[in-house]
């Protein structure tokens, strides 16, 4: 099983115990968190998630709290890049990759993601969707999905062929 692990940008305050905090804040049951972690899933942390989380850390709380959380965030991001965390970061897309899908953004931003949402797909979410598509091509015999409570992102799920 292969998991593309993402966060909704407003849900994560720090990377400390990322899996537990993310899942708890998203309302993902404890059993589901452990099921994925214990079944050998690969958790990928898209660069958009790292960037958005860093932005939210800098925008919330007082300076002392922000600094403490930012220190934990840096520790956890470094652990992911050094292979010491249960998730691994994806690479920043290069210019050639972005040029393949950037023209999709105006249409995605212009249409509502869901009938009850007056909001289009963000550029960050589009980059996560493209990472999902890339993973599906690389791993056609694996289950690949975006783990999120955002209904529009939940639709991205590949079953093994």
Short mmCIF file of C-alpha atoms in Angstrom, two decimals:
data_model
loop_
_atom_site.label_atom_id
_atom_site.label_comp_id
_atom_site.label_asym_id
_atom_site.label_seq_id
_atom_site.Cartn_x
_atom_site.Cartn_y
_atom_site.Cartn_z
CA UNK A 1 0.00 0.00 0.00
CA UNK A 2 1.23 3.48 -0.84
CA UNK A 3 -0.14 6.67 0.69
CA UNK A 4 0.23 10.22 -0.45
CA UNK A 5 -0.09 11.98 2.89
CA UNK A 6 -1.20 15.59 2.86
CA UNK A 7 -2.56 18.12 5.27
CA UNK A 8 -5.13 20.78 4.94
CA UNK A 9 -3.12 23.94 5.35
CA UNK A 10 -5.05 25.23 8.34
CA UNK A 11 -5.01 22.05 10.38
CA UNK A 12 -1.39 21.55 11.43
CA UNK A 13 0.32 23.71 14.02
CA UNK A 14 3.58 21.83 14.09
CA UNK A 15 5.31 18.76 12.75
CA UNK A 16 5.78 17.40 16.28
CA UNK A 17 4.33 13.92 16.20
CA UNK A 18 3.04 14.81 12.76
CA UNK A 19 1.01 11.70 12.12
CA UNK A 20 -0.84 11.87 15.43
CA UNK A 21 -1.44 15.63 15.44
CA UNK A 22 -2.53 15.72 11.81
CA UNK A 23 -4.89 12.80 12.12
CA UNK A 24 -6.35 14.09 15.40
CA UNK A 25 -6.89 17.60 14.03
CA UNK A 26 -8.58 16.17 10.93
CA UNK A 27 -10.82 13.88 12.96
CA UNK A 28 -9.21 10.76 11.53
CA UNK A 29 -9.88 7.92 13.98
CA UNK A 30 -6.98 6.56 15.99
CA UNK A 31 -7.47 3.12 14.45
CA UNK A 32 -7.08 4.48 10.91
CA UNK A 33 -3.83 6.22 11.80
CA UNK A 34 -2.33 3.05 13.20
CA UNK A 35 -3.76 0.90 10.41
CA UNK A 36 -1.87 2.94 7.83
CA UNK A 37 1.28 3.25 9.91
CA UNK A 38 1.43 -0.45 10.76
CA UNK A 39 0.54 -1.77 7.31
CA UNK A 40 3.75 -0.57 5.73
CA UNK A 41 2.34 2.49 4.00
CA UNK A 42 4.70 5.01 2.57
CA UNK A 43 3.76 8.50 3.71
CA UNK A 44 4.74 11.28 1.34
CA UNK A 45 4.77 14.85 2.50
CA UNK A 46 4.28 17.20 -0.46
CA UNK A 47 6.39 20.33 -0.52
CA UNK A 48 3.18 22.41 -0.70
CA UNK A 49 2.20 21.00 2.71
CA UNK A 50 5.56 21.91 4.20
CA UNK A 51 5.35 25.45 2.82
CA UNK A 52 1.73 25.99 3.88
CA UNK A 53 2.38 24.64 7.36
CA UNK A 54 5.37 26.96 7.77
CA UNK A 55 3.21 29.88 6.67
CA UNK A 56 0.53 29.05 9.24
CA UNK A 57 3.05 28.65 12.02
CA UNK A 58 4.33 32.16 11.29
CA UNK A 59 0.81 33.62 11.23
CA UNK A 60 -0.65 32.22 14.46
CA UNK A 61 -0.08 32.75 18.17
CA UNK A 62 2.33 35.07 19.90
CA UNK A 63 6.01 35.29 18.99
CA UNK A 64 7.19 32.97 21.75
CA UNK A 65 4.72 30.24 20.78
CA UNK A 66 5.47 30.67 17.08
CA UNK A 67 9.20 30.31 17.72
CA UNK A 68 8.76 27.15 19.82
CA UNK A 69 6.55 25.56 17.19
CA UNK A 70 8.89 26.70 14.40
CA UNK A 71 11.82 25.00 16.14
CA UNK A 72 9.86 21.72 16.31
CA UNK A 73 8.78 22.19 12.71
CA UNK A 74 12.41 22.60 11.57
CA UNK A 75 13.47 19.52 13.57
CA UNK A 76 10.75 17.42 11.97
CA UNK A 77 11.37 18.69 8.44
CA UNK A 78 15.08 17.93 8.84
CA UNK A 79 14.21 14.47 10.16
CA UNK A 80 12.07 13.85 7.07
CA UNK A 81 14.83 15.00 4.71
CA UNK A 82 17.37 12.85 6.60
CA UNK A 83 15.17 9.73 6.50
CA UNK A 84 14.58 9.77 10.27
CA UNK A 85 10.81 10.37 10.19
CA UNK A 86 7.91 8.05 9.28
CA UNK A 87 7.19 10.23 6.21
CA UNK A 88 9.37 11.55 3.47
CA UNK A 89 9.15 14.81 1.60
CA UNK A 90 8.52 14.95 -2.10
CA UNK A 91 10.88 16.93 -4.28
CA UNK A 92 10.18 20.47 -5.35
CA UNK A 93 8.84 20.26 -8.88
CA UNK A 94 11.34 21.57 -11.39
CA UNK A 95 10.56 24.16 -14.04
CA UNK A 96 9.91 21.58 -16.76
CA UNK A 97 7.41 19.72 -14.53
CA UNK A 98 5.53 22.89 -13.60
CA UNK A 99 5.33 23.94 -17.25
CA UNK A 100 3.54 20.65 -18.01
CA UNK A 101 0.59 21.48 -15.73
CA UNK A 102 0.57 25.20 -14.90
CA UNK A 103 -1.87 25.99 -17.72
CA UNK A 104 -4.43 23.87 -15.87
CA UNK A 105 -4.42 26.32 -12.93
CA UNK A 106 -6.71 29.10 -14.29
CA UNK A 107 -9.51 26.61 -15.04
CA UNK A 108 -9.03 24.85 -11.68
CA UNK A 109 -8.99 28.15 -9.79
CA UNK A 110 -12.07 29.38 -11.66
CA UNK A 111 -14.38 26.46 -11.02
CA UNK A 112 -15.73 25.56 -7.60
CA UNK A 113 -14.14 22.46 -6.07
CA UNK A 114 -17.51 21.30 -4.77
CA UNK A 115 -21.11 22.43 -5.28
CA UNK A 116 -21.26 23.87 -1.76
CA UNK A 117 -17.82 25.56 -1.86
CA UNK A 118 -17.21 28.97 -3.38
CA UNK A 119 -13.54 28.21 -3.77
CA UNK A 120 -11.38 26.86 -6.58
CA UNK A 121 -8.40 24.54 -6.43
CA UNK A 122 -5.37 26.35 -5.03
CA UNK A 123 -2.00 26.23 -6.73
CA UNK A 124 -0.68 24.24 -3.75
CA UNK A 125 -3.47 21.67 -4.06
CA UNK A 126 -2.87 21.46 -7.82
CA UNK A 127 0.78 20.68 -7.15
CA UNK A 128 -0.32 17.93 -4.71
CA UNK A 129 -2.71 16.51 -7.33
CA UNK A 130 0.15 16.46 -9.84
CA UNK A 131 2.34 14.67 -7.29
CA UNK A 132 -0.48 12.12 -6.90
CA UNK A 133 -0.64 11.62 -10.68
CA UNK A 134 3.14 11.20 -10.85
CA UNK A 135 3.04 8.61 -8.04
CA UNK A 136 0.25 6.70 -9.81
CA UNK A 137 2.40 6.42 -12.93
CA UNK A 138 5.44 5.34 -10.92
CA UNK A 139 3.52 2.79 -8.83
CA UNK A 140 0.66 1.36 -10.95
CA UNK A 141 0.53 -1.82 -8.86
CA UNK A 142 0.04 0.08 -5.59
CA UNK A 143 -2.85 1.81 -3.92
CA UNK A 144 -2.17 5.53 -4.01
CA UNK A 145 -4.40 8.16 -2.46
CA UNK A 146 -4.47 11.61 -0.99
CA UNK A 147 -5.28 11.36 2.71
CA UNK A 148 -7.43 14.37 3.47
CA UNK A 149 -10.84 15.34 4.74
CA UNK A 150 -11.19 17.77 1.83
CA UNK A 151 -13.86 16.01 -0.23
CA UNK A 152 -12.39 17.17 -3.52
CA UNK A 153 -8.96 15.73 -2.66
CA UNK A 154 -10.46 12.46 -1.36
CA UNK A 155 -11.49 11.71 -4.93
CA UNK A 156 -7.86 11.08 -5.86
CA UNK A 157 -7.52 7.36 -5.18
CA UNK A 158 -5.90 4.72 -7.35
CA UNK A 159 -6.48 1.05 -6.69
CA UNK A 160 -3.79 -1.41 -7.84
CA UNK A 161 -4.15 -2.57 -11.43
#
